[in-house]
Coordinates of C-alpha atoms in Angstrom, one line a residue:
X1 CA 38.2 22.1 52.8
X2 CA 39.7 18.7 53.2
X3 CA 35.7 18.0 54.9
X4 CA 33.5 19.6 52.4
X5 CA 35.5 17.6 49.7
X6 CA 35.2 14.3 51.8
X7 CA 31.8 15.0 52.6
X8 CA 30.9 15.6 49.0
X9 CA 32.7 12.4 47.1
X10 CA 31.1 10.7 49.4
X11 CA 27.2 11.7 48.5
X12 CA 28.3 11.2 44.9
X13 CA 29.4 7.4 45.8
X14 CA 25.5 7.1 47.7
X15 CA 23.9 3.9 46.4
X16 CA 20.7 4.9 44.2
X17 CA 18.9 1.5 43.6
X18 CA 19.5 2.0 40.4
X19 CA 21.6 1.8 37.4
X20 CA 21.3 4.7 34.8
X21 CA 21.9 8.4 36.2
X22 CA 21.9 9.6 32.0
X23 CA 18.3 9.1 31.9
X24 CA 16.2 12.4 29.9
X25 CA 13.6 13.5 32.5
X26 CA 11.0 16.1 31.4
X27 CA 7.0 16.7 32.6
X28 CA 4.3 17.6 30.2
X29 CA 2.1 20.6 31.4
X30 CA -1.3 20.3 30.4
X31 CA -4.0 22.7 29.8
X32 CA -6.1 22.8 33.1
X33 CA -9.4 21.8 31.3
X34 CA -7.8 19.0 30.2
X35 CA -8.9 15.7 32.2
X36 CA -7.2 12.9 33.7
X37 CA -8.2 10.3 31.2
X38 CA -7.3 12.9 28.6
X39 CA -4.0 13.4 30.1
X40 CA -3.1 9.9 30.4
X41 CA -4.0 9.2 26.8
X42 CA -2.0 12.1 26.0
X43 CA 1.4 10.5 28.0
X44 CA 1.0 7.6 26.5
X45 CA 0.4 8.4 23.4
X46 CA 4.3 10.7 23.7
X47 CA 5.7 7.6 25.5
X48 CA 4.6 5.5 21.9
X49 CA 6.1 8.3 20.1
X50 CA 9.6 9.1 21.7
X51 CA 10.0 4.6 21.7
X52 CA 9.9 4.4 17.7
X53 CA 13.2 7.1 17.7
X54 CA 16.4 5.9 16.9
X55 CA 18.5 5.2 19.7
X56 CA 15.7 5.3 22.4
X57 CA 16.2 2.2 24.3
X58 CA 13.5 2.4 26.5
X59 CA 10.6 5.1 27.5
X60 CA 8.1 5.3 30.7
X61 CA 6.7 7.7 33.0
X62 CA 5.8 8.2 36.7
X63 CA 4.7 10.3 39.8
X64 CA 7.1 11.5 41.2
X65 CA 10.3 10.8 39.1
X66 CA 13.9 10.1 40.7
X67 CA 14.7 13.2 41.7
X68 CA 12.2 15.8 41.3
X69 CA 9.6 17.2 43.3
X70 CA 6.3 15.4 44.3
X71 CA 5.6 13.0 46.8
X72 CA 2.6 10.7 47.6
X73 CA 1.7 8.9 51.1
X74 CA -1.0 6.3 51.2
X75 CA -2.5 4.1 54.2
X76 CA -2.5 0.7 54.5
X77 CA -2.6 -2.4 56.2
X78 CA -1.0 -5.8 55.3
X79 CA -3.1 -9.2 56.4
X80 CA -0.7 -10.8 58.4
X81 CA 1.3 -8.6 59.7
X82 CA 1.8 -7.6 63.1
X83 CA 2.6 -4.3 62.0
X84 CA -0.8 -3.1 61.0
X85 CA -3.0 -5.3 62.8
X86 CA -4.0 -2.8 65.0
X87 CA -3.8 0.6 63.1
X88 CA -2.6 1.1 59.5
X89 CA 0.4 2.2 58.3
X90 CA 1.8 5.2 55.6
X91 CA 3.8 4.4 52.7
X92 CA 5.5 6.0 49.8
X93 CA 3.3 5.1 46.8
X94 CA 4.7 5.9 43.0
X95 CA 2.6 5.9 40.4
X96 CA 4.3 4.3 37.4
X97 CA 3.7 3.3 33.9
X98 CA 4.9 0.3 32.7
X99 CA 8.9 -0.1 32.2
X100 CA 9.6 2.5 34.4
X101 CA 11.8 0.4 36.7
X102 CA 13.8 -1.0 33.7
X103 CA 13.8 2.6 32.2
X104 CA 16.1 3.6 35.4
X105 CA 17.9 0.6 35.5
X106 CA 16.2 -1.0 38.3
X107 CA 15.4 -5.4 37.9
X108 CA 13.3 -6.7 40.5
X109 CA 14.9 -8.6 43.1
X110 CA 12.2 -11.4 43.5
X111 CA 9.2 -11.0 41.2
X112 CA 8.2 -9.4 37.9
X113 CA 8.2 -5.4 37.2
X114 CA 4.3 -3.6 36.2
X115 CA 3.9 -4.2 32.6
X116 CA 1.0 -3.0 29.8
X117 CA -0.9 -6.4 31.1
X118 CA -1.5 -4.0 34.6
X119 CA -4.8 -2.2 32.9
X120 CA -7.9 -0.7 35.0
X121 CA -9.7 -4.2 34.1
X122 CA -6.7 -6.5 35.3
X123 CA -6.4 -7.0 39.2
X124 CA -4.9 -4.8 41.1
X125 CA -1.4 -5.2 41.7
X126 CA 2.0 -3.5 43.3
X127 CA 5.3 -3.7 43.2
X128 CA 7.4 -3.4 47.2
X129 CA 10.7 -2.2 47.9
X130 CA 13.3 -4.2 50.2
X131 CA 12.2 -1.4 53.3
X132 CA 8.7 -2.5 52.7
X133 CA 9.4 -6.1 53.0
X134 CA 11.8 -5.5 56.0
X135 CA 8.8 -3.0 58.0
X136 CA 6.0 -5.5 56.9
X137 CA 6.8 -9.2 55.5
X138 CA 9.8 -9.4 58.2
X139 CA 11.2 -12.8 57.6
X140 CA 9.2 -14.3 54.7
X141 CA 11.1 -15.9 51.8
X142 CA 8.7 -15.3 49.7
X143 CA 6.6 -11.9 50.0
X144 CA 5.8 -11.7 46.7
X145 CA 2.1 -12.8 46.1
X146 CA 0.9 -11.7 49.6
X147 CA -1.6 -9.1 49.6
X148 CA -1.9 -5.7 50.2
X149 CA -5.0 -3.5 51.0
X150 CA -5.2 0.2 49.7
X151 CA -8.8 1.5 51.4
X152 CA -9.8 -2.0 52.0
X153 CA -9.3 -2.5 48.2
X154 CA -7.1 -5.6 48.2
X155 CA -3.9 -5.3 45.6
X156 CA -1.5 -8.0 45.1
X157 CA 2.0 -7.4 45.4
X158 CA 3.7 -9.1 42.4
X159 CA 7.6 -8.1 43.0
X160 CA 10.3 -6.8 45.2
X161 CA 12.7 -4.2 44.1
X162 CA 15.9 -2.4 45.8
X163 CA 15.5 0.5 47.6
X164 CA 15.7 3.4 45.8
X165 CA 16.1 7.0 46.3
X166 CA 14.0 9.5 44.9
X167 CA 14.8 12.7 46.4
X168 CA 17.4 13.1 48.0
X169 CA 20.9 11.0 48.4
X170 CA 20.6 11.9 52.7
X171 CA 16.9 10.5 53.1
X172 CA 15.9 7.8 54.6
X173 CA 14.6 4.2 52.6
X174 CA 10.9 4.2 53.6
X175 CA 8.6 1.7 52.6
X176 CA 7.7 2.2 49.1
X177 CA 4.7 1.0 46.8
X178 CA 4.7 1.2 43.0
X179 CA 1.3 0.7 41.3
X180 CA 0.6 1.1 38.1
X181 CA -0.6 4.2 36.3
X182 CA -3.7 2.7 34.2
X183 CA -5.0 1.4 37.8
X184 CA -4.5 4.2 39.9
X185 CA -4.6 7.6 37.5
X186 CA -6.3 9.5 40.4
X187 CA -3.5 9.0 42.9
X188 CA -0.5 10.5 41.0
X189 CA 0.3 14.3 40.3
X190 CA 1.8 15.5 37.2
X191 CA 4.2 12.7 35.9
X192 CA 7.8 12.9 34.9
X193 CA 8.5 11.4 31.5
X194 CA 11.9 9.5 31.5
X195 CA 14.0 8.7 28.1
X196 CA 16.6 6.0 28.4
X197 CA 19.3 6.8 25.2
X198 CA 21.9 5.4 23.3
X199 CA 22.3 9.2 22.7
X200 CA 23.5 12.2 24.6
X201 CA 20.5 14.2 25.4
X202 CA 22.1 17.1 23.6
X203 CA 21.2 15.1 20.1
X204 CA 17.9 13.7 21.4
X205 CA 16.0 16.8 22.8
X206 CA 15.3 18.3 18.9
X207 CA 13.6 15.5 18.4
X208 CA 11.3 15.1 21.4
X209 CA 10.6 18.4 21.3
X210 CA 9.2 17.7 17.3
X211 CA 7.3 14.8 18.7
X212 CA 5.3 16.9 21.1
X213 CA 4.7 20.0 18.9
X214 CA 2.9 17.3 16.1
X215 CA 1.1 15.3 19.3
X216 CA -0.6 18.4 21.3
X217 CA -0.1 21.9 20.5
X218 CA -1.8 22.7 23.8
X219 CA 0.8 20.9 25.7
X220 CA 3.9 22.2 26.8
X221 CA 7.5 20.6 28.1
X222 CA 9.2 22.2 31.2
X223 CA 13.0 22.3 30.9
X224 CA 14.4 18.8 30.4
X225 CA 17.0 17.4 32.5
X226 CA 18.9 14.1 33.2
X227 CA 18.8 12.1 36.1
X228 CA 22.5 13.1 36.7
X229 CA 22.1 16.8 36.3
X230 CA 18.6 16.8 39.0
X231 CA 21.1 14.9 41.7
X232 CA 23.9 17.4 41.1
X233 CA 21.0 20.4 41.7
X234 CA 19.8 18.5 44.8
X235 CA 23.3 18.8 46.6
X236 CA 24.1 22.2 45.3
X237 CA 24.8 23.8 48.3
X238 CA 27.1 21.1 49.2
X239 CA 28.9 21.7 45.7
X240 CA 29.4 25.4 46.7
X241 CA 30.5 24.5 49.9
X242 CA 33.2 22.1 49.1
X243 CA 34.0 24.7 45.9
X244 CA 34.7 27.7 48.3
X245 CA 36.1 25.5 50.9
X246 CA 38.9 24.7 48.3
X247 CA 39.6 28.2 47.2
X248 CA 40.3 29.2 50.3
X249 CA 42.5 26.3 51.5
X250 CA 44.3 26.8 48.4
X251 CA 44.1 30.7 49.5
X252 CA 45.0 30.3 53.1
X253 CA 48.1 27.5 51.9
X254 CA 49.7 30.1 49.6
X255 CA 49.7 33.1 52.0
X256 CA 51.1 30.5 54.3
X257 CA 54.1 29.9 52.2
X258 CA 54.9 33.3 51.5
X259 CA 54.3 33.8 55.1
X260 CA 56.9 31.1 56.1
X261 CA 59.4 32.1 52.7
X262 CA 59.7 35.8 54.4
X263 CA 60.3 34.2 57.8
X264 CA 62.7 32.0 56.5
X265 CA 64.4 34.4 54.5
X266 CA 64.6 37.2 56.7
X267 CA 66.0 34.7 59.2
X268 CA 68.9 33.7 56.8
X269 CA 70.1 37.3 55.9

């Protein structure tokens, strides 16, 4: 019992990469008719709406979000590195709107985050985690501003960020892109929209839920959660675990002590 309950305090301590675990994360569900470019005007059109509500702080969106499902792996290579000089590489690659990194509580390290400058007519640009940097720009003071090359399309990367988990608080750091949703709509999923409150999402949810219903009656929301609640589902079984573990301990102590009282006692007569 004493194990389950170690085990478990100690996924709960895991360093995230970032700040703000009472983030609102929900994903819109969109008609199947409806196309990408109509989908991401449809996003950000919600992301406008949900910023202008009191006590919203700040609003963004990305594929995947911290915590749920999805998952995207693109090849690369890196001029200059030894790494992929002669075959490229697979990374993580996150396809984010602007602010998402501040909307999890996330500053870059070196660098700038993506921002609403990053548009389909802007060049192409990335932000790196601190894995990436160690697997590719090993050693380099500086890596932001060196280049990058998604199918021999170059992208620059503009900023470094901690590493941060996104699925699970056991798996591994791997090198991880972020690019930026107006540039790269055809390489994300369905995105998770993510709400950072002055509010408890109890008090916030009526009024996202209004917002949607007057932007896109043909849209619907799946089951909002926070950030806190989808880590506490991810290490669910680990929960139980340390839960029963603890019943039973208590259990097994008890019947101990009668166990020993009766000895005792009987000894004593």
């Amino acid at each position: 019992a004493g194990l389950f309950a170690r085990s478990l305090s100690q996924l709960r301590s895991v360093d995230l990469g970032f700040r703000d675990r009472s983030v609102i994360a929900f994903t819109l569900d969109f008609p199947s008719s409806r196309k990408t470019a109509g989908r991401m005007a449809a996003q950000q059109r919600m992301v406008d709406q949900i910023e202008s509500l009191p006590g919203v702080t700040a609003v963004s969106y990305g594929f995947p979000g911290p915590f749920q499902m999805g998952f995207t792996h693109w090849t690369i290579r890196v001029p200059g590195s030894a790494r992929t000089a002669g075959e490229p590489a697979t990374v993580a690659v996150y396809t984010v709107a602007p602010r998402y990194l501040e909307t999890i509580g996330s500053i870059p390290l070196l660098g700038r985050d993506l921002d609403r400058n990053d548009t389909a007519n802007s060049p192409k640009v990335a932000v790196v985690n601190q894995a990436f940097v160690r697997e590719f720009l090993q050693g380099e003071a500086h890596p932001a501003g060196r280049i990058l090359s998604f199918d021999e399309e170059s992208t620059l990367i503009v900023g470094v960020v901690r590493d941060i988990l996104h699925q699970g608080l056991r798996e591994k750091t791997e090198p991880t892109v972020y690019v930026p949703a107006a540039q790269r709509a055809s390489m994300g999923g369905n995105p998770t929209i993510l709400v950072r409150s002055q509010l408890p999402p109890a008090a916030l949810l009526p009024a996202i839920r209004k917002e949607l219903a007057k932007l896109d009656s043909q849209v619907a929301m799946d089951e909002p959660t926070t950030i806190a609640g989808a880590i506490d589902d991810s290490i669910f079984q680990d929960r139980i675990l340390a839960t029963l573990g603890g019943f039973f301990g208590a259990l097994a102590l008890v019947l101990a002590a009668i166990g020993l009282y009766g000895v005792v006692s009987y000894g004593t007569e």
